PDB file of C-alpha atoms in Angstrom:
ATOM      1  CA  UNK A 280       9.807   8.383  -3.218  1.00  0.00           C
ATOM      2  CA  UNK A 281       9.030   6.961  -6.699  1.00  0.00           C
ATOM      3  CA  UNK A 282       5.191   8.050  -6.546  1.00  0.00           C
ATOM      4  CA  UNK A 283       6.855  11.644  -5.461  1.00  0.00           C
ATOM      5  CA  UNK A 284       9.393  11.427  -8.529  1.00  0.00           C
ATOM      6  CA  UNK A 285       6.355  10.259 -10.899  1.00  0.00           C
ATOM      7  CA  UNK A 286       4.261  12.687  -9.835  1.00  0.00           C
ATOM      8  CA  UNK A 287       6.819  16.012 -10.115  1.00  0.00           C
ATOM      9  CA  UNK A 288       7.796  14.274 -14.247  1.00  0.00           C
ATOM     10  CA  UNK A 289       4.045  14.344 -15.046  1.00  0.00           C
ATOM     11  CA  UNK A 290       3.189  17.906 -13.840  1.00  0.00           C
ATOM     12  CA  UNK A 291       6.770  19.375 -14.694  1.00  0.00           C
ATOM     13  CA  UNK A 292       6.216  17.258 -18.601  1.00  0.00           C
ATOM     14  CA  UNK A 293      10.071  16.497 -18.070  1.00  0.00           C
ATOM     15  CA  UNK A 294      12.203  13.352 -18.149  1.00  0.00           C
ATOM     16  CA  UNK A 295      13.956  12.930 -15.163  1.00  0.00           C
ATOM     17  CA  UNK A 296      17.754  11.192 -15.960  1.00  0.00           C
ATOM     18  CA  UNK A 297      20.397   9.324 -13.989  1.00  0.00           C
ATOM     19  CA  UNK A 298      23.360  10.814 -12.816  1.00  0.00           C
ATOM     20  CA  UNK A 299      26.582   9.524 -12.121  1.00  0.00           C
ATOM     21  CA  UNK A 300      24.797   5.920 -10.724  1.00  0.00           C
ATOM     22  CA  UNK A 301      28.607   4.612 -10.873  1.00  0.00           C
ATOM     23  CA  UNK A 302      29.077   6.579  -7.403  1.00  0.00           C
ATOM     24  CA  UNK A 303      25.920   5.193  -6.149  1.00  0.00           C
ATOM     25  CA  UNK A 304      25.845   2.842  -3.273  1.00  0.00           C
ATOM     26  CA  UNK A 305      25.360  -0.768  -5.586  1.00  0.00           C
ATOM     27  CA  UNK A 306      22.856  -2.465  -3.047  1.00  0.00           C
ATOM     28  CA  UNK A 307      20.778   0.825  -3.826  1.00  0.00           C
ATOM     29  CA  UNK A 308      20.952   1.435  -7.452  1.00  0.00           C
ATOM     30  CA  UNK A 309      20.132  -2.463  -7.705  1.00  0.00           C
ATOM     31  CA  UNK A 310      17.108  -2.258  -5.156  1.00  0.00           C
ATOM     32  CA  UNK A 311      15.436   0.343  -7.262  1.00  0.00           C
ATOM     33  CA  UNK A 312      15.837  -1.271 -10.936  1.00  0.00           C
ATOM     34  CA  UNK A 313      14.656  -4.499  -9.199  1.00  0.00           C
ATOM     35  CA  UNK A 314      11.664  -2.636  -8.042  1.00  0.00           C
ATOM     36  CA  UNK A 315      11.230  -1.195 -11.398  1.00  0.00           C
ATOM     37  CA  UNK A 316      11.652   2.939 -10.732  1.00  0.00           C
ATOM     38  CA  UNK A 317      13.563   3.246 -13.255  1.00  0.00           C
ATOM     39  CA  UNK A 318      11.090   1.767 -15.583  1.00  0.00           C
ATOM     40  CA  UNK A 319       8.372   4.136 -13.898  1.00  0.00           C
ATOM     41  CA  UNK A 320      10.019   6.852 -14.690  1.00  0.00           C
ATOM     42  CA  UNK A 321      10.974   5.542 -18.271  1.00  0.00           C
ATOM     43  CA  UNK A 322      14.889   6.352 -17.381  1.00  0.00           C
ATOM     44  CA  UNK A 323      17.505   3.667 -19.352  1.00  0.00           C
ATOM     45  CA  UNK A 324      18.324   1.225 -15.997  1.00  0.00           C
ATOM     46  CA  UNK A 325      22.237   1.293 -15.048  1.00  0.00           C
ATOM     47  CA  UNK A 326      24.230  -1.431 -14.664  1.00  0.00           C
ATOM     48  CA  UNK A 327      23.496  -3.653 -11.986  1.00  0.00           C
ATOM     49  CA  UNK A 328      25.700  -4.621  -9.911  1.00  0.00           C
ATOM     50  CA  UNK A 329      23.800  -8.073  -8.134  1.00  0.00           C
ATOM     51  CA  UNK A 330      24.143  -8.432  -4.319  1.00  0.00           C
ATOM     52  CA  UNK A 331      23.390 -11.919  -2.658  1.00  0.00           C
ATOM     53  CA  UNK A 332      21.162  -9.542  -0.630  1.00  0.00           C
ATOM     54  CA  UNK A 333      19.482  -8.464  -3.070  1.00  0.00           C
ATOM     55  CA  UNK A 334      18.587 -11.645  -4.823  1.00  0.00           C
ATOM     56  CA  UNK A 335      17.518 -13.034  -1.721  1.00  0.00           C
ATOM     57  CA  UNK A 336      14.153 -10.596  -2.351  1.00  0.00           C
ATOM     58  CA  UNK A 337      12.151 -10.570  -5.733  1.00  0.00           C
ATOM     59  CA  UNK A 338      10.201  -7.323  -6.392  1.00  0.00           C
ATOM     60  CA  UNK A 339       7.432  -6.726  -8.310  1.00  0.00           C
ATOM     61  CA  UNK A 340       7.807  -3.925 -10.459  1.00  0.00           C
ATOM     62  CA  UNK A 341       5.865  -0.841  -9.774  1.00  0.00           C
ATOM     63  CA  UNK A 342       2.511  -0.044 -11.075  1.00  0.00           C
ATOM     64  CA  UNK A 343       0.644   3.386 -11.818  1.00  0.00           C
ATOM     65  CA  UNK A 344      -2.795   3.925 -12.998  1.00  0.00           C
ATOM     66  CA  UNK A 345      -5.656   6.571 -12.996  1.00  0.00           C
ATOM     67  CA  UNK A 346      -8.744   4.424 -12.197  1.00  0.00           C
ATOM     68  CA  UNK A 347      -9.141   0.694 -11.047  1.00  0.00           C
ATOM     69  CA  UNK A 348      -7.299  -1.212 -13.699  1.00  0.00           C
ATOM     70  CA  UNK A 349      -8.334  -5.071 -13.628  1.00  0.00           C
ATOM     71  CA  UNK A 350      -5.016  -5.334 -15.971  1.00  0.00           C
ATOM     72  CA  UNK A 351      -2.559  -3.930 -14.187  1.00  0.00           C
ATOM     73  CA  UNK A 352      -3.485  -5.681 -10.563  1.00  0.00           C
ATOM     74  CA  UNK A 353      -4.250  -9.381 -12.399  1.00  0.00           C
ATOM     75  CA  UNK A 354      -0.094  -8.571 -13.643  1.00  0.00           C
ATOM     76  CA  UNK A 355       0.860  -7.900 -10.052  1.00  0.00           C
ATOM     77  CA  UNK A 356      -0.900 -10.971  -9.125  1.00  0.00           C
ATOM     78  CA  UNK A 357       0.609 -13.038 -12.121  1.00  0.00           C
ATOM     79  CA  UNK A 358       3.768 -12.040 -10.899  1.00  0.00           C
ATOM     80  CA  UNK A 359       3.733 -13.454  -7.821  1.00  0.00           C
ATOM     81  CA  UNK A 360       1.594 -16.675  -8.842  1.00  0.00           C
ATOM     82  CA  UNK A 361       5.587 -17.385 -10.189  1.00  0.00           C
ATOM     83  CA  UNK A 362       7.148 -16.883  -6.972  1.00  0.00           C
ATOM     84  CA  UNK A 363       4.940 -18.769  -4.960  1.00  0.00           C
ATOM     85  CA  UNK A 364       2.930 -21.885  -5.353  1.00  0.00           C
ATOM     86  CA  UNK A 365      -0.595 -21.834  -4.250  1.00  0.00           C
ATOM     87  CA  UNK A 366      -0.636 -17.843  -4.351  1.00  0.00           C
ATOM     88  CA  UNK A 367      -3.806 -17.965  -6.033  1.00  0.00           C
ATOM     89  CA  UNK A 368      -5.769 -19.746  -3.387  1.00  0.00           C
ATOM     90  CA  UNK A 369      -6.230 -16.687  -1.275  1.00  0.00           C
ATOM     91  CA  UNK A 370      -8.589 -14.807  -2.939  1.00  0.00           C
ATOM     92  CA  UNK A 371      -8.201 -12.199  -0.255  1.00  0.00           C
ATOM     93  CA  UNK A 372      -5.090 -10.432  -1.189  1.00  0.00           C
ATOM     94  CA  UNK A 373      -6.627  -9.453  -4.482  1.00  0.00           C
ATOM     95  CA  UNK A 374      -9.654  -8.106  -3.075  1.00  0.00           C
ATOM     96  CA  UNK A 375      -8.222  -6.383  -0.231  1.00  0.00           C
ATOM     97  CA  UNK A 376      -5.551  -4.672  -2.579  1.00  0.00           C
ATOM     98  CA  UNK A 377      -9.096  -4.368  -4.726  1.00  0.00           C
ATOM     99  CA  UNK A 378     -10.295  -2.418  -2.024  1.00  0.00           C
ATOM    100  CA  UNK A 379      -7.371   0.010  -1.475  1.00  0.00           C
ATOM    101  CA  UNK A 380      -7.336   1.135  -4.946  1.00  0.00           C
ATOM    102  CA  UNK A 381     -10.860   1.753  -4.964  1.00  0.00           C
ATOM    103  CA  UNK A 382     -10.652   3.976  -2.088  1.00  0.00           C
ATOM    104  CA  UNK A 383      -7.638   5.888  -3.206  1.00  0.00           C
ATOM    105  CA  UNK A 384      -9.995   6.737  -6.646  1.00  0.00           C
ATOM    106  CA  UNK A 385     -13.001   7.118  -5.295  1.00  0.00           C
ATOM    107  CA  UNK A 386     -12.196   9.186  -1.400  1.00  0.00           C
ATOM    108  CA  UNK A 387      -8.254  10.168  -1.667  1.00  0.00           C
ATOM    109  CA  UNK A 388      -8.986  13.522  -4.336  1.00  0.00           C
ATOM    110  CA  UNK A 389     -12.151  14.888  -2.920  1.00  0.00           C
ATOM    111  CA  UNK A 390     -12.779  18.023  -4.665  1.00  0.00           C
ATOM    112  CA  UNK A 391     -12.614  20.484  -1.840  1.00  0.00           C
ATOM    113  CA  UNK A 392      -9.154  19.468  -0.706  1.00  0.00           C
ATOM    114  CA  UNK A 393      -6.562  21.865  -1.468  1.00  0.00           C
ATOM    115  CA  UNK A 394      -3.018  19.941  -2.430  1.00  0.00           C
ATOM    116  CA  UNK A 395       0.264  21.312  -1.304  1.00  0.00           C
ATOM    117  CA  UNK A 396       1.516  20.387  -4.607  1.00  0.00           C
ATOM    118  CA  UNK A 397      -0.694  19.702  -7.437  1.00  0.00           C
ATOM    119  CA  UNK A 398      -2.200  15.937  -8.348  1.00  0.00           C
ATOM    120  CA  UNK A 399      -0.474  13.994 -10.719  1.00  0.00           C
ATOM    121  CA  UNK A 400      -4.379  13.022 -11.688  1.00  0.00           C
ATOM    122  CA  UNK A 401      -6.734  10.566  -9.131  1.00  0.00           C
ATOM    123  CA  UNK A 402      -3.088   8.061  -9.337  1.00  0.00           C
ATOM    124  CA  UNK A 403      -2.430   5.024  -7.132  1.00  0.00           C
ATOM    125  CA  UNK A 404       0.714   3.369  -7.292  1.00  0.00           C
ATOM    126  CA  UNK A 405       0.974  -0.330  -6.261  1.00  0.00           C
ATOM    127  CA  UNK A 406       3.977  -2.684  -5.495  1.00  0.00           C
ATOM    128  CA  UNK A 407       4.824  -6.115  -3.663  1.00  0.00           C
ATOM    129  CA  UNK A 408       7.497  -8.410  -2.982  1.00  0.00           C
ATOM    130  CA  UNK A 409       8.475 -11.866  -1.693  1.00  0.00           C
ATOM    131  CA  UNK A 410      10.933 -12.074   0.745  1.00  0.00           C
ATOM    132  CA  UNK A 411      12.346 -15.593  -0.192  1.00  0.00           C
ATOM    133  CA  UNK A 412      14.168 -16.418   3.290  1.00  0.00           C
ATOM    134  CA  UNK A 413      11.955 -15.650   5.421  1.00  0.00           C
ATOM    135  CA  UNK A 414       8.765 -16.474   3.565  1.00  0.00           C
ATOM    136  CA  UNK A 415       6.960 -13.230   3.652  1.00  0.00           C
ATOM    137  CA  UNK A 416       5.020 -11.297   0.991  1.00  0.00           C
ATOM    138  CA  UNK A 417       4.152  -7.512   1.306  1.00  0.00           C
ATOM    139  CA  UNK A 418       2.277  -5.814  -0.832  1.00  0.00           C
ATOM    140  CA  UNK A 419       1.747  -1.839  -0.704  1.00  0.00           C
ATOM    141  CA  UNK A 420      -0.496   0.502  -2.596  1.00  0.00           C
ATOM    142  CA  UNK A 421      -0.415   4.392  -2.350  1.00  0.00           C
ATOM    143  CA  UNK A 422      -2.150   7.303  -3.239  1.00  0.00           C
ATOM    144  CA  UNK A 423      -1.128  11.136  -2.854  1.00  0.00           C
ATOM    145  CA  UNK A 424      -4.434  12.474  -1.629  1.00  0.00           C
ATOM    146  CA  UNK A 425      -6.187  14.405   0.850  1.00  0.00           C
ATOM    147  CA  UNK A 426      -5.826  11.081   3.508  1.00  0.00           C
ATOM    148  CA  UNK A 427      -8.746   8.987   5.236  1.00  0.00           C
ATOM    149  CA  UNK A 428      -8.627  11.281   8.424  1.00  0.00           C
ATOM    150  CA  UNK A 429      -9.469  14.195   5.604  1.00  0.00           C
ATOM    151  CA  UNK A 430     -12.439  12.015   4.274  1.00  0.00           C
ATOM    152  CA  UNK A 431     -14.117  10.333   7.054  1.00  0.00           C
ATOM    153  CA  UNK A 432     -16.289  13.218   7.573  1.00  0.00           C
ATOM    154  CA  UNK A 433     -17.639  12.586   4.087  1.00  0.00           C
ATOM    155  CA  UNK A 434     -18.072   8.730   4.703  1.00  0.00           C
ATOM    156  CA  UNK A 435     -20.988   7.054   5.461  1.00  0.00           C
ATOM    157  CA  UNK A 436     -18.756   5.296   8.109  1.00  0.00           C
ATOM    158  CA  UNK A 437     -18.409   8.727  10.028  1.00  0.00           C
ATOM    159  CA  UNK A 438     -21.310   8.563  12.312  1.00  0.00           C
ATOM    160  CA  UNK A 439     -19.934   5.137  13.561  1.00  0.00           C
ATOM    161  CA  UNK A 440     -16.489   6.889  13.898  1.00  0.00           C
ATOM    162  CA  UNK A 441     -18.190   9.426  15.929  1.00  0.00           C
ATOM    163  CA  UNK A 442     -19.795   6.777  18.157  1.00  0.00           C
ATOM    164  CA  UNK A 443     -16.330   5.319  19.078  1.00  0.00           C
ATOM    165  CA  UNK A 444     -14.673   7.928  19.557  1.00  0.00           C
ATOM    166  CA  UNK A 445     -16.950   9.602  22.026  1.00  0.00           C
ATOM    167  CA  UNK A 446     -17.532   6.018  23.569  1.00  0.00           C
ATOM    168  CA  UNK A 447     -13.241   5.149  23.850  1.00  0.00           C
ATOM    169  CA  UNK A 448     -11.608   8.885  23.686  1.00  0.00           C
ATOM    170  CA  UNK A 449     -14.707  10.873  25.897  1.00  0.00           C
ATOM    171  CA  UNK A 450     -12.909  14.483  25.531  1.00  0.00           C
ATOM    172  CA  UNK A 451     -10.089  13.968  24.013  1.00  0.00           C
ATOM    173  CA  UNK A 452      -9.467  15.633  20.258  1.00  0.00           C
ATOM    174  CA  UNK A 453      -8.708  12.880  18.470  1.00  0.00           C
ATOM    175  CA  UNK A 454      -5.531  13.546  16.146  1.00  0.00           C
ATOM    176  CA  UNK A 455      -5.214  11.534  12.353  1.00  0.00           C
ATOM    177  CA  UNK A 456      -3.401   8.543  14.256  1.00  0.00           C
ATOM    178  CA  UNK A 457      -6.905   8.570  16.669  1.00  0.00           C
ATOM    179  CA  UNK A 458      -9.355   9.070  13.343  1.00  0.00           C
ATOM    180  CA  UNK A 459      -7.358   6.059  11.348  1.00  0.00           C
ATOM    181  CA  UNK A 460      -8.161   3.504  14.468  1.00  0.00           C
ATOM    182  CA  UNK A 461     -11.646   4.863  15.469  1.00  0.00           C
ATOM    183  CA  UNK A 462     -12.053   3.752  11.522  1.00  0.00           C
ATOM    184  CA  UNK A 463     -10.724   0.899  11.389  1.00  0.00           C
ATOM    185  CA  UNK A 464     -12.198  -0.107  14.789  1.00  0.00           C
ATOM    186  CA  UNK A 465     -16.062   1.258  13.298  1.00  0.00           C
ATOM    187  CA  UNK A 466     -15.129  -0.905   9.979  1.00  0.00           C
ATOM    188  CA  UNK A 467     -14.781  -3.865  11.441  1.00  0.00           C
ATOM    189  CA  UNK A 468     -17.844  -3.791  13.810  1.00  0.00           C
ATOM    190  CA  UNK A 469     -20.148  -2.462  10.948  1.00  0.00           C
ATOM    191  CA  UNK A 470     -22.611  -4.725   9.297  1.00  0.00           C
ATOM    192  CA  UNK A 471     -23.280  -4.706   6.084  1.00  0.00           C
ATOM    193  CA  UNK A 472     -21.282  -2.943   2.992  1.00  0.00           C
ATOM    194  CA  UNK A 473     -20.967   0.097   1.274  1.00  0.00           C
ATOM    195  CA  UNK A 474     -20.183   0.104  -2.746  1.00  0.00           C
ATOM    196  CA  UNK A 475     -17.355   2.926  -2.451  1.00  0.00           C
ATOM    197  CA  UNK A 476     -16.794   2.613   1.686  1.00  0.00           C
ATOM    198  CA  UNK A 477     -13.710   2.479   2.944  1.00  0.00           C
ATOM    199  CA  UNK A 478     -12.866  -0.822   3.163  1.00  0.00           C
ATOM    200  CA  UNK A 479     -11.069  -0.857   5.543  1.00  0.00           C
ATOM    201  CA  UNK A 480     -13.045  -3.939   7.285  1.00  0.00           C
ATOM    202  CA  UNK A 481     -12.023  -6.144   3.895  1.00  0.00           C
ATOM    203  CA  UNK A 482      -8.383  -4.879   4.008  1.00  0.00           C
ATOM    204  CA  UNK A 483      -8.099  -6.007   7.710  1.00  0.00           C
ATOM    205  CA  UNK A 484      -9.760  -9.328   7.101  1.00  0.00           C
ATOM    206  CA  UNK A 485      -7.236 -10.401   4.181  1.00  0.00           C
ATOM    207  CA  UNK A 486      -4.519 -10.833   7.069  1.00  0.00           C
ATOM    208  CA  UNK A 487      -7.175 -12.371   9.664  1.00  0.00           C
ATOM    209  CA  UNK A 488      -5.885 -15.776  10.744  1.00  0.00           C
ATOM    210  CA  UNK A 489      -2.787 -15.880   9.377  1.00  0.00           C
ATOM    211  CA  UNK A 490       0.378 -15.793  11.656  1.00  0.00           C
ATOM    212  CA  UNK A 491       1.997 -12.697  12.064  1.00  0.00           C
ATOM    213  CA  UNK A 492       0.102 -10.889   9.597  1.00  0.00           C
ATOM    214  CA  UNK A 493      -1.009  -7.448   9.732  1.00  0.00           C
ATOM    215  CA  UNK A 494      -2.097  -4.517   8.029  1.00  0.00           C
ATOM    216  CA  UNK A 495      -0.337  -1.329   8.155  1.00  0.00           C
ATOM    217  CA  UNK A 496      -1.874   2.150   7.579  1.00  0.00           C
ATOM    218  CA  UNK A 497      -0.054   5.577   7.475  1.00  0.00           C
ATOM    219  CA  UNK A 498      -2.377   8.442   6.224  1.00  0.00           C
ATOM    220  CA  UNK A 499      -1.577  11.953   6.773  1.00  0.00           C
ATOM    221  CA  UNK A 500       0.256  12.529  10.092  1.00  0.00           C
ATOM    222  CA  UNK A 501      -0.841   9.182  11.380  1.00  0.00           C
ATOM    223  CA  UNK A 502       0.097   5.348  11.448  1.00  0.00           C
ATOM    224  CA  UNK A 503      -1.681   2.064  12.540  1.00  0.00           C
ATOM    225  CA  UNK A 504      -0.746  -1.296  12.283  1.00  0.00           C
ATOM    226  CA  UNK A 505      -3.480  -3.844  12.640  1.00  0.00           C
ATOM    227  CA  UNK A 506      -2.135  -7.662  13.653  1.00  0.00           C
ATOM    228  CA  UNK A 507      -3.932 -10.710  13.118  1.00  0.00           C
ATOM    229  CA  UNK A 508      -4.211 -11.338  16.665  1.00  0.00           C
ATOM    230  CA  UNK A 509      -6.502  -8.379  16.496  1.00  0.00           C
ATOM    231  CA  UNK A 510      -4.211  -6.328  18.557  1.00  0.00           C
ATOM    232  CA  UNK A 511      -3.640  -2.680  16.940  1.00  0.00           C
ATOM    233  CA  UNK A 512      -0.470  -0.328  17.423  1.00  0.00           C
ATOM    234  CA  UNK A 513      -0.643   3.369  16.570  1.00  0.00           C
ATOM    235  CA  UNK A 514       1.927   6.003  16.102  1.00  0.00           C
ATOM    236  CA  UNK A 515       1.923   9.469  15.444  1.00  0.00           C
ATOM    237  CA  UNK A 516       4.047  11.490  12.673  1.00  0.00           C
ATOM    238  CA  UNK A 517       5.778  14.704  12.765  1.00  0.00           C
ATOM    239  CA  UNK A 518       5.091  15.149   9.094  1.00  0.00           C
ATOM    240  CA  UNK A 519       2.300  13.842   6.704  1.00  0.00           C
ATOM    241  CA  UNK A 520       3.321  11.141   4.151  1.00  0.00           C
ATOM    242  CA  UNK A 521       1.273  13.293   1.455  1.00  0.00           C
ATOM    243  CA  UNK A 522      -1.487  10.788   0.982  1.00  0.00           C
ATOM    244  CA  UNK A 523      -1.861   7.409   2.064  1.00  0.00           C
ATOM    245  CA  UNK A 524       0.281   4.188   1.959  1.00  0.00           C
ATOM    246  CA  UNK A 525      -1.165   0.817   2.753  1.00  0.00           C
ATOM    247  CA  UNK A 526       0.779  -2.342   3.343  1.00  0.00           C
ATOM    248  CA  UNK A 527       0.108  -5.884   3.889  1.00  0.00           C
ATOM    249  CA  UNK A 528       2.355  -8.340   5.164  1.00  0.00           C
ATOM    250  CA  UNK A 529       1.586 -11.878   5.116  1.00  0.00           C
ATOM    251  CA  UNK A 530       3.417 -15.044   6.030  1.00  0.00           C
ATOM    252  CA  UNK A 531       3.768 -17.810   3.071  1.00  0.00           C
ATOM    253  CA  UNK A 532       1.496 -20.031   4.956  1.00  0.00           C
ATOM    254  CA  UNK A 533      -1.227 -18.113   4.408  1.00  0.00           C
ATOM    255  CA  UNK A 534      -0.702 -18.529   0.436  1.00  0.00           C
ATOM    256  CA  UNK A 535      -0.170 -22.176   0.742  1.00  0.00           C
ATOM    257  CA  UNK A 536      -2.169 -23.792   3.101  1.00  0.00           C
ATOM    258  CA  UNK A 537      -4.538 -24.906   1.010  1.00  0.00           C
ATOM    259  CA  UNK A 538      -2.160 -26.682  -1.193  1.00  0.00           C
ATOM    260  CA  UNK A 539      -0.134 -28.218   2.059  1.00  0.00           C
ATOM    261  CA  UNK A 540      -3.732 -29.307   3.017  1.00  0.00           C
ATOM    262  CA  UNK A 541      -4.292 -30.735  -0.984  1.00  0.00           C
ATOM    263  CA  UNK A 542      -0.564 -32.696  -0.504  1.00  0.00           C
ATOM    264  CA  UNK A 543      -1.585 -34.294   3.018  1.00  0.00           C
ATOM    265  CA  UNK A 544      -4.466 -36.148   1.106  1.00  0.00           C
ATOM    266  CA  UNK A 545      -2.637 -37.953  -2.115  1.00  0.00           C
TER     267      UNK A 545
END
């Protein structure tokens, strides 16, 4: 929704304003300064109102940009090295996150896609937060592009894609929830690396061996959710998301270990 409000404020060249956030519902209007939409959109905040609810979740504040900003993801990082000790021991968040934005500059505008609406440039937007209770960090990064099932055919992947689908789906016409798992499943087989690939074999592996982790990706009309247990759900959508949106969730104890480990040997 805020990547959808940012986008229509940058075409339109208006500032959007708040309306009567008195009658909003509190837990709401407090969930979206947290998350720092307001600040996005450069609107004043209104008053919060805070919720024990609410405070049991920090948010990271939002985060826009047109090409892979080392900046802008070493802040979301900072932010939650304060939240949680031993956050910067797993190297793999960064570069799976990395990863996403890469792909969203470099495959999620190709230049014969047509938009519904127009681009708000080649944008990502990237958020995360840290729920406090039950010890879980998610991070999510979006794009409003042409989607991976639009781009695979493009990829170097796509001949691998083609393999497993023909070997797993014989004559079936595989649909975007089908094209997202054949490449995921081709990803994670494939040796070797591609400079602007997908990536999608380094965004799975950042939640490999922890517990209960998993990857979820909803592109287009499409959704799969990849578990650490290597077990993958899909699910198909009625209507496309516009884009793609990539999440990570990941217990705290795959952020700590290493310091639980460090603690076990004074």
């Amino acid at each position: 929704m805020a990547a959808e409000f940012d986008r229509w404020q940058r075409n339109k060249g208006v500032r959007l304003r708040v309306k009567d956030s008195d009658k909003w519902n509190p837990k709401v209007r407090d969930l979206l300064s947290d998350l720092g939409v307001f600040d996005l959109l450069g609107i004043n905040k209104p008053r919060q109102t805070k919720f024990e609810a609410i405070d049991n979740i920090t948010l990271t504040p939002l985060q826009s940009g047109l090409k892979l900003d080392g900046s802008k993801l070493s802040r979301l990082q900072n932010r939650f090295r304060s939240m949680l000790e031993g956050f910067t021991t797993n190297s793999g968040v960064y570069d799976g996150l990395s990863e996403a934005v890469e792909n969203a500059i470099y495959h999620a505008y190709p230049a014969d896609y047509k938009p519904r609406h127009p681009f708000a440039g080649h944008r990502w937007w990237g958020a995360g937060c840290l729920d406090l209770d039950s010890k879980r960090l998610r991070f999510f990064v979006c794009d409003q592009g042409a989607g991976i099932p639009f781009t695979l055919p493009t990829n170097d992947l796509y001949e691998e894609v083609r393999e497993w689908i023909g070997r797993n789906l014989g004559g079936i016409m595989p649909n975007d929830t089908l094209m997202l798992r054949a490449a995921l499943e081709a990803g994670r087989t494939r040796t070797g690396s591609s400079h602007r690939g997908l990536g999608l074999k380094r965004m799975a592996e950042v939640v490999d061996g922890t517990t209960e982790g998993y990857l979820r990706i909803i592109s287009r009309r499409g959704e799969i959710v990849y578990h650490s247990n290597g077990s993958i759900e899909s699910r198909d959508h009625v209507g496309s998301v516009g884009g793609t949106l990539i999440e990570w969730c990941l217990p705290a104890d795959a952020l700590t270990s290493v310091n639980e480990g460090s603690d076990e040997n004074d």
